[in-house]
Coordinates of N, CA and C and ligand atoms in Angstrom, one line a residue:
X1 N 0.8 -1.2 0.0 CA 0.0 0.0 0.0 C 0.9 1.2 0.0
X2 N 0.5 2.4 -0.7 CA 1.2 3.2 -0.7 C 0.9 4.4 0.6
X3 N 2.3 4.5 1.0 CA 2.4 5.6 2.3 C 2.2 6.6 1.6
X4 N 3.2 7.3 0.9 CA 3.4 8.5 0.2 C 3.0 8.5 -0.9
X5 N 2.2 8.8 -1.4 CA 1.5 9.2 -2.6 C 2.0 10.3 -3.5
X6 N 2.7 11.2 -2.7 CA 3.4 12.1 -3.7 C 4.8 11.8 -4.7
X7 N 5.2 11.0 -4.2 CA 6.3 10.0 -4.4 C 6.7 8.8 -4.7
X8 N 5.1 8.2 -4.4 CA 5.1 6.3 -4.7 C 6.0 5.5 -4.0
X9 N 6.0 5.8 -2.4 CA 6.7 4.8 -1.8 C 5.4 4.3 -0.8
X10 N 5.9 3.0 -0.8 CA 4.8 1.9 0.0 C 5.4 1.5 1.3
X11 N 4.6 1.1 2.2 CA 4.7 0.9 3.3 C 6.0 -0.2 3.6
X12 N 5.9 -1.2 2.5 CA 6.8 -2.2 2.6 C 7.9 -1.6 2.2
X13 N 8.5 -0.7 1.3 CA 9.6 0.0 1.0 C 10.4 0.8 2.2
X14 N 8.9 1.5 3.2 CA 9.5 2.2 4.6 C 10.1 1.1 5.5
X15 N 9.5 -0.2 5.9 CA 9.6 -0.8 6.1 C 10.8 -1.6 6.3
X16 N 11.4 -2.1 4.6 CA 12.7 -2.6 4.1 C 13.7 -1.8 4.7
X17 N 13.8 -0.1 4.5 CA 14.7 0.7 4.9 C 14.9 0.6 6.3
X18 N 14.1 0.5 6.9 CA 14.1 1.0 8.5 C 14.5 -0.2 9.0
X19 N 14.3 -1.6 8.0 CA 15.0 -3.0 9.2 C 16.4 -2.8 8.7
X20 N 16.8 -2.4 7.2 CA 18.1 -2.4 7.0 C 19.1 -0.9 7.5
X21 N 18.7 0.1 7.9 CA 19.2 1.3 8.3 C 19.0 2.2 9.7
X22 N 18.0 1.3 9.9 CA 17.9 1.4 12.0 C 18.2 3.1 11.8
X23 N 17.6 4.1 11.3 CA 17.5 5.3 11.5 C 16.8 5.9 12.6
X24 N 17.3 6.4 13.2 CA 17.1 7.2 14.8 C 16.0 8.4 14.8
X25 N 15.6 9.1 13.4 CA 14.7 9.7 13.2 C 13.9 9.9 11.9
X26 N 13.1 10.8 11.9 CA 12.3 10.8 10.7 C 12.9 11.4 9.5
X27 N 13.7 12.6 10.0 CA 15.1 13.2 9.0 C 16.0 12.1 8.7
X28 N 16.4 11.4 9.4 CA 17.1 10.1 8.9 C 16.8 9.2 8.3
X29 N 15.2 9.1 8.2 CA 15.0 8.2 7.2 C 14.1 9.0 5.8
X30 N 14.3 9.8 5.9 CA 14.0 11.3 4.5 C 15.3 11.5 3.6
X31 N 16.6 10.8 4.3 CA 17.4 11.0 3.7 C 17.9 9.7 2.8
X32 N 17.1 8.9 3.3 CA 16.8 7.5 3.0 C 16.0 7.1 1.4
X33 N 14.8 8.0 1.8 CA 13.5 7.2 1.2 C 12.9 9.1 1.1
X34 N 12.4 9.4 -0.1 CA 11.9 10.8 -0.3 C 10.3 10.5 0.1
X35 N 9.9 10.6 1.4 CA 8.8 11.1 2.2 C 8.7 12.1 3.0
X36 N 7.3 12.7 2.6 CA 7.5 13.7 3.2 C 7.6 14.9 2.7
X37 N 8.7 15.1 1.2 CA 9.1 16.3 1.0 C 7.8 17.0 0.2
X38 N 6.9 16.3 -0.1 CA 6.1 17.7 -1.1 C 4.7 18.1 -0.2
X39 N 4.3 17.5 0.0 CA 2.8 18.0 1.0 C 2.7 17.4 2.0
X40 N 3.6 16.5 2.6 CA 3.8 16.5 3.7 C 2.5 15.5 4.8
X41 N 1.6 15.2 4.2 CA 0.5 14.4 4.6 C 0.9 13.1 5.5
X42 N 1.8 12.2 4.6 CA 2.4 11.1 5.0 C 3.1 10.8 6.2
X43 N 3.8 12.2 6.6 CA 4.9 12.0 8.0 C 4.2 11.0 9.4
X44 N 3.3 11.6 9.6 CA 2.5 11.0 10.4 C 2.0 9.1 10.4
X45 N 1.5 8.8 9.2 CA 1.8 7.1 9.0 C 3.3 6.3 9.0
X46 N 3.9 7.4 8.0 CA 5.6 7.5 7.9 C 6.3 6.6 9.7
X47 N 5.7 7.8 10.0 CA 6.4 7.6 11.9 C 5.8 6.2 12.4
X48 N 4.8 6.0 12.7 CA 4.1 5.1 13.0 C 4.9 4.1 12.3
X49 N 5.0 3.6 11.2 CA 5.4 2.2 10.4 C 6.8 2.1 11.2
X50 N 7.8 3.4 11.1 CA 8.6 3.4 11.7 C 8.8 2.6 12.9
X51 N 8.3 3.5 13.7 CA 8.5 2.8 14.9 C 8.2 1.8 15.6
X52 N 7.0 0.9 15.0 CA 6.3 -0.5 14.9 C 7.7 -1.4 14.5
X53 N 8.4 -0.9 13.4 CA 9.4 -1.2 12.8 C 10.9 -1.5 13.8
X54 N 10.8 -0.1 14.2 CA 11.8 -0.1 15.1 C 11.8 -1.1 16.4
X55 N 10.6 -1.3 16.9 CA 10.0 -1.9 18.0 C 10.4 -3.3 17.9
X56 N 10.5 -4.0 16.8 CA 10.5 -5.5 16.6 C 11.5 -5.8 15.3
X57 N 13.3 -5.2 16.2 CA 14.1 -5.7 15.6 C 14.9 -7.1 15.0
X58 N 15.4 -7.0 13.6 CA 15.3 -8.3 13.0 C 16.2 -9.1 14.2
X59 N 16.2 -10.8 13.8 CA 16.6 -11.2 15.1 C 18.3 -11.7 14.2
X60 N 18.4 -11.5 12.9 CA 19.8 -11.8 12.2 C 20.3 -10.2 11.8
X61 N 21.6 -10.0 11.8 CA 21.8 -8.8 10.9 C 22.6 -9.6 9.6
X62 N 21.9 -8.9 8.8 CA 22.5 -9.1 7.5 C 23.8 -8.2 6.8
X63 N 24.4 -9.7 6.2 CA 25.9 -9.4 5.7 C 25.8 -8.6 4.7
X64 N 25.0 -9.1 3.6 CA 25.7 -8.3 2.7 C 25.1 -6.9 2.3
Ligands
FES1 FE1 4.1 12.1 1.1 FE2 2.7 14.0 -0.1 S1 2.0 12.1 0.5 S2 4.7 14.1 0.6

C-alpha cells in the first residue's frame, strides 16, 4: 500500500529501509526514502510504520 502518494513509496519500501538502516529519526530516514518532502501528509503514517518497525528488531543482521 502506498504511504506517500506524492512520491510512490509503500509501506513495505518504509519498512525494508528501516530494518536495513535502524535510522534514529524521521530526518534520517527522509534521507533514506523521499517522504514527506512535497505535501507533507504522510509523515505522520511514515512515523508510525517506523517505529512499529523499530519496536521489533530483525533477530539476524544481514551481511551483505
Ligand atoms: Fe508524502 Fe505528499 S503524501 S509528501
Amino acid at each position: 500500500m502506498y504511504v506517500c502518494l506524492c512520491n510512490a513509496v509503500s509501506d513495505k519500501t518504509i519498512r525494508e529501509i528501516v530494518r536495513r538502516y535502524q535510522p534514529k529519526s524521521i530526518q534520517q530516514l527522509r534521507q533514506l526514502v523521499p517522504v514527506g518532502k512535497q505535501c507533507g501528509k504522510c509523515i505522520c503514517a511514515v512515523r508510525e510504520i517506523m517505529e512499529e518497525e523499530l519496536k521489533n528488531p530483525p533477530l539476524y543482521k544481514e551481511i551483505a
